[in-house]
XYZ file of N, CA and C in Angstrom:
399
model
N 62.571 -70.253 33.982
C 62.375 -69.061 32.663
C 61.831 -67.826 32.956
N 62.315 -67.022 33.007
C 61.214 -66.137 32.290
C 60.611 -65.253 31.993
N 59.009 -64.834 31.767
C 58.689 -64.752 30.223
C 57.358 -64.327 31.155
N 57.403 -62.809 29.829
C 56.634 -62.017 29.704
C 54.620 -62.968 29.051
N 53.763 -62.582 28.862
C 52.325 -63.223 28.527
C 52.547 -63.139 26.821
N 53.017 -61.984 26.461
C 52.631 -62.182 25.644
C 54.051 -62.492 24.841
N 55.040 -62.984 25.094
C 55.931 -63.792 24.264
C 56.104 -65.177 24.133
N 54.767 -65.663 25.443
C 54.691 -66.792 25.331
C 52.900 -67.246 23.961
N 52.511 -65.847 24.558
C 51.885 -66.345 22.993
C 50.377 -66.643 23.877
N 49.612 -65.898 24.919
C 48.269 -66.835 25.310
C 47.905 -65.563 26.001
N 48.660 -64.074 26.211
C 48.341 -62.881 25.801
C 48.598 -61.074 25.810
N 48.638 -60.433 26.002
C 48.415 -59.844 25.599
C 49.492 -58.949 26.483
N 49.403 -58.484 27.508
C 50.457 -58.649 28.859
C 51.372 -58.578 28.954
N 52.228 -57.368 28.649
C 53.914 -57.543 28.515
C 54.518 -57.040 29.807
N 53.466 -56.196 30.794
C 54.445 -56.063 31.558
C 53.621 -57.126 32.727
N 55.510 -56.983 33.654
C 55.989 -57.934 34.445
C 56.241 -59.733 33.634
N 56.636 -60.153 34.779
C 56.922 -61.801 34.426
C 55.890 -62.647 34.249
N 55.695 -63.705 34.177
C 55.242 -64.889 34.460
C 56.429 -66.126 34.732
N 56.527 -66.775 36.193
C 57.617 -67.641 37.099
C 56.698 -69.076 36.838
N 57.762 -69.393 35.358
C 57.433 -70.803 35.726
C 57.684 -72.300 36.743
N 57.059 -72.979 37.216
C 57.093 -73.782 37.975
C 59.187 -74.255 37.970
N 59.662 -74.885 39.384
C 60.950 -75.682 38.893
C 61.085 -76.533 38.144
N 59.073 -77.085 38.738
C 59.330 -78.691 37.178
C 59.325 -79.293 35.821
N 59.638 -77.156 34.676
C 58.965 -77.142 33.910
C 60.521 -77.283 33.093
N 60.148 -79.215 32.377
C 61.399 -78.668 31.537
C 61.744 -77.632 30.405
N 63.049 -78.187 30.952
C 64.164 -77.023 30.165
C 63.712 -77.111 28.123
N 63.874 -76.148 27.314
C 63.678 -76.781 25.796
C 63.033 -77.258 25.765
N 61.477 -78.101 26.249
C 60.103 -78.514 25.807
C 58.986 -77.443 25.241
N 58.330 -77.809 24.169
C 56.869 -76.365 23.739
C 56.608 -75.939 25.119
N 56.368 -74.731 25.359
C 55.495 -73.753 25.982
C 54.266 -74.961 25.935
N 53.751 -74.645 24.998
C 52.100 -75.127 24.391
C 52.148 -76.164 25.688
N 52.993 -77.572 25.158
C 53.040 -78.682 26.471
C 52.481 -78.826 27.382
N 53.554 -78.354 27.766
C 53.975 -78.417 29.669
C 52.462 -77.435 29.764
N 52.027 -76.041 29.284
C 51.064 -75.631 29.428
C 49.717 -75.953 30.050
N 49.048 -76.639 28.653
C 48.558 -77.682 28.576
C 47.781 -76.461 27.195
N 48.360 -76.251 26.396
C 48.119 -75.148 24.666
C 47.954 -75.707 23.666
N 48.085 -77.735 24.045
C 48.882 -78.019 22.869
C 46.889 -78.171 21.804
N 46.342 -78.255 21.916
C 45.565 -78.482 21.729
C 45.212 -78.279 20.127
N 44.529 -79.548 18.870
C 45.332 -79.091 17.770
C 43.922 -78.555 17.376
N 44.116 -77.438 16.083
C 42.873 -76.417 15.666
C 43.163 -76.850 14.945
N 41.994 -76.279 14.280
C 41.619 -76.178 12.721
C 41.191 -74.972 12.108
N 41.885 -74.702 10.936
C 41.257 -73.610 10.131
C 40.354 -73.752 9.744
N 39.811 -72.508 9.923
C 38.560 -72.497 8.931
C 38.420 -71.245 8.224
N 38.605 -71.056 7.000
C 37.829 -70.453 5.912
C 36.318 -70.325 5.475
N 36.213 -68.987 5.769
C 34.273 -69.729 5.197
C 34.227 -67.689 4.030
N 34.040 -68.142 3.364
C 32.457 -67.153 2.393
C 31.440 -66.959 2.927
N 31.003 -65.693 2.836
C 29.188 -65.122 3.146
C 28.414 -65.596 3.067
N 28.580 -67.210 1.839
C 27.126 -67.483 1.126
C 27.008 -68.753 1.627
N 28.021 -69.028 2.944
C 27.988 -70.052 3.224
C 27.864 -69.518 4.500
N 26.034 -69.409 5.533
C 26.759 -69.214 7.258
C 26.343 -71.249 7.630
N 25.787 -71.160 6.560
C 26.120 -72.782 7.071
C 26.706 -73.434 7.865
N 27.987 -73.462 7.327
C 29.005 -74.231 7.178
C 30.153 -73.146 8.999
N 29.513 -71.940 9.586
C 30.171 -70.817 10.888
C 29.458 -72.347 12.040
N 27.979 -72.657 11.864
C 27.980 -73.913 13.346
C 28.619 -74.878 13.678
N 28.462 -75.870 14.660
C 29.428 -77.029 14.925
C 28.908 -77.334 14.031
N 27.681 -77.787 13.856
C 27.039 -78.811 13.029
C 27.358 -78.377 12.127
N 27.624 -77.974 11.437
C 27.908 -76.766 9.783
C 29.803 -77.661 9.497
N 30.655 -76.779 10.884
C 32.707 -77.611 10.527
C 31.846 -79.155 11.219
N 31.117 -79.047 11.759
C 31.825 -81.306 11.747
C 31.345 -82.585 10.737
N 29.632 -81.815 10.101
C 29.513 -82.175 8.445
C 31.187 -81.876 7.652
N 31.632 -80.778 7.381
C 32.777 -80.234 6.888
C 33.912 -81.899 6.681
N 34.006 -81.360 8.194
C 35.195 -81.979 8.620
C 35.075 -83.624 8.549
N 34.010 -84.131 8.627
C 33.313 -85.717 8.611
C 33.776 -85.808 6.315
N 33.364 -84.905 5.601
C 33.201 -84.623 4.765
C 34.827 -85.199 4.111
N 35.777 -84.667 4.739
C 37.177 -84.496 4.157
C 38.282 -86.093 4.345
N 37.091 -86.850 6.143
C 37.883 -87.268 6.406
C 38.178 -87.841 7.520
N 37.404 -86.697 8.835
C 37.929 -86.099 10.146
C 37.319 -86.290 10.925
N 37.254 -87.798 10.567
C 36.112 -88.044 12.713
C 34.372 -88.531 11.383
N 33.301 -88.574 12.358
C 31.895 -89.059 11.898
C 31.042 -88.198 11.994
N 30.409 -87.718 11.273
C 29.496 -86.923 11.623
C 27.916 -88.324 12.839
N 27.291 -87.621 12.815
C 26.170 -88.199 14.121
C 25.100 -86.844 14.129
N 24.977 -88.130 13.918
C 23.130 -86.979 13.148
C 22.864 -86.553 14.727
N 22.097 -85.703 14.587
C 21.367 -84.307 14.992
C 19.830 -84.962 15.818
N 20.716 -84.350 17.216
C 19.158 -84.846 18.795
C 18.541 -84.444 18.372
N 16.940 -83.934 17.391
C 16.094 -83.808 17.936
C 14.581 -83.874 18.674
N 14.811 -84.716 19.791
C 14.036 -84.614 20.372
C 14.039 -82.531 20.755
N 11.841 -82.611 20.792
C 12.044 -80.982 21.298
C 12.128 -81.510 23.273
N 12.477 -80.189 23.640
C 12.444 -79.856 24.537
C 11.129 -78.925 25.199
N 10.913 -79.144 26.032
C 9.708 -78.438 26.589
C 9.755 -77.080 27.024
N 9.335 -75.827 27.151
C 9.879 -74.887 27.695
C 8.641 -74.493 28.087
N 9.612 -74.006 29.133
C 8.749 -73.299 30.635
C 7.212 -72.572 30.001
N 6.646 -71.744 28.879
C 5.774 -71.702 28.950
C 5.869 -70.594 27.153
N 4.587 -70.450 26.789
C 4.301 -69.588 25.378
C 5.645 -68.695 24.561
N 6.023 -69.373 23.294
C 7.739 -67.931 23.374
C 6.962 -66.985 23.295
N 7.446 -65.917 23.615
C 7.484 -65.076 23.427
C 7.809 -63.994 22.536
N 8.478 -64.515 21.291
C 8.665 -64.496 20.162
C 7.602 -65.102 18.975
N 7.466 -64.123 18.652
C 6.118 -65.022 17.125
C 7.413 -65.202 15.882
N 7.949 -66.359 15.913
C 7.958 -66.992 14.510
C 6.848 -67.225 13.244
N 6.880 -66.997 11.990
C 6.175 -67.362 10.902
C 6.447 -67.952 9.927
N 6.936 -69.362 9.188
C 7.952 -69.710 7.978
C 7.065 -69.917 6.906
N 7.067 -69.644 6.309
C 6.525 -69.591 4.439
C 7.012 -70.187 3.473
N 6.903 -71.112 3.530
C 7.271 -72.804 2.167
C 5.999 -72.534 1.104
N 7.445 -72.590 -0.524
C 6.479 -73.262 -1.005
C 5.967 -74.232 -0.816
N 4.819 -75.012 -1.708
C 4.604 -76.745 -1.636
C 6.271 -76.846 -2.363
N 6.785 -78.194 -1.411
C 7.453 -78.783 -1.451
C 9.441 -78.132 -1.172
N 8.885 -77.482 -0.938
C 10.116 -76.542 0.024
C 10.424 -76.995 0.296
N 12.227 -78.367 0.163
C 12.472 -78.178 1.349
C 13.825 -77.785 2.214
N 13.841 -76.687 1.720
C 15.466 -75.607 2.189
C 15.848 -75.764 3.463
N 14.731 -76.237 4.173
C 15.068 -75.167 5.893
C 13.582 -76.580 6.294
N 14.422 -77.992 6.533
C 14.096 -79.336 6.725
C 14.062 -79.210 8.778
N 14.503 -78.292 9.694
C 14.266 -78.942 10.662
C 14.790 -76.667 11.038
N 13.690 -76.500 11.587
C 14.022 -75.348 12.534
C 13.193 -74.621 13.608
N 14.320 -74.384 14.444
C 13.783 -74.607 15.748
C 14.784 -72.943 16.211
N 13.729 -72.889 17.915
C 14.196 -72.300 18.396
C 14.108 -71.320 20.208
N 14.330 -70.894 20.619
C 14.558 -70.853 22.219
C 14.884 -68.971 22.640
N 13.717 -69.137 23.546
C 14.298 -68.299 23.933
C 15.072 -68.008 25.938
N 16.044 -67.605 26.544
C 17.204 -67.674 27.048
C 16.944 -65.958 28.434
N 16.620 -66.701 28.845
C 16.476 -65.277 30.133
C 17.489 -64.845 30.971
N 17.387 -63.671 31.703
C 18.655 -63.912 32.799
C 20.073 -63.953 32.713
N 21.302 -64.383 32.199
C 22.205 -64.668 31.371
C 22.588 -63.483 31.342
N 23.537 -63.415 32.833
C 24.913 -62.578 33.517
C 26.086 -62.844 32.626
N 26.048 -61.200 31.472
C 26.860 -62.050 30.525
C 28.910 -61.093 31.075
N 29.431 -61.592 31.089
C 31.225 -61.695 31.961
C 32.302 -62.087 31.144
N 33.319 -61.839 31.664
C 35.167 -62.488 31.006
C 34.790 -64.037 31.337
N 35.186 -64.145 29.856
C 35.098 -65.835 29.979
C 36.881 -65.867 31.008
N 35.808 -67.274 31.228
C 37.648 -68.190 32.446
C 38.646 -67.893 31.721
N 40.000 -68.059 32.363
C 40.501 -68.064 31.868
C 40.524 -68.964 30.975
N 40.148 -70.553 31.106
C 41.090 -70.981 29.926
C 40.394 -71.059 28.898
N 39.046 -70.157 28.418
C 38.882 -69.665 27.674
C 39.548 -69.057 27.233
N 39.356 -68.016 27.855
C 40.431 -66.397 27.425
C 41.533 -66.879 26.837
N 42.418 -67.748 27.256
C 43.589 -68.108 26.606
C 43.823 -68.788 25.386
N 42.086 -69.980 25.218
C 41.564 -70.542 23.723
C 41.834 -69.728 22.715
N 40.893 -68.049 23.416
C 41.193 -67.419 22.471
C 42.070 -66.725 21.967
N 42.344 -66.438 23.427
C 44.009 -65.450 22.909
C 44.854 -66.821 21.103
N 44.820 -67.518 21.445
C 46.590 -68.545 21.025
C 45.285 -68.429 19.592
N 43.919 -68.261 19.169
C 43.074 -68.522 17.996
C 44.006 -67.111 17.670
N 43.270 -67.080 17.307
C 43.228 -65.198 17.315
C 42.473 -64.445 17.822
N 40.759 -64.958 18.283
C 39.824 -64.569 18.571
C 39.423 -63.497 18.867
N 39.402 -62.682 18.422
C 38.471 -61.225 19.224
C 38.378 -61.583 20.223
N 37.571 -61.371 21.199
C 37.499 -60.936 22.581
C 35.999 -59.537 22.601
N 34.829 -59.280 22.586
C 34.564 -57.943 22.256
C 34.127 -58.172 24.582
N 34.354 -57.521 24.666
C 34.074 -57.017 26.511
C 32.997 -56.771 26.643
N 31.830 -57.422 28.284
C 30.695 -57.442 27.635
C 29.834 -56.288 28.075
């Protein structure tokens, strides 16, 4: 079978075609054949719940819904290579427990570039919009 990338839902390109291997099963789902059949969790958020946007927040909500078990956070300190160039000062009233754990890390010398094909394909299938580097 010959299909364009956009017809298979794995990208926006519609020029040219993809030729599947001769052993590709006819009449079967391309998602299974192509390895794109991962479970999908749709998340709807309201602006007042930024705690739900992180991996741990999502895991916590899934566990609360009975999907999996929430593992405790590993809060073992990771030693840095020098003093932080970013100064942070947290001030709370006595007894305020609104921020029980705060961490930060400055990471430098990271090269921003295109995502590997596997990541790009997952983003394309999830309607996630990638920003160019």
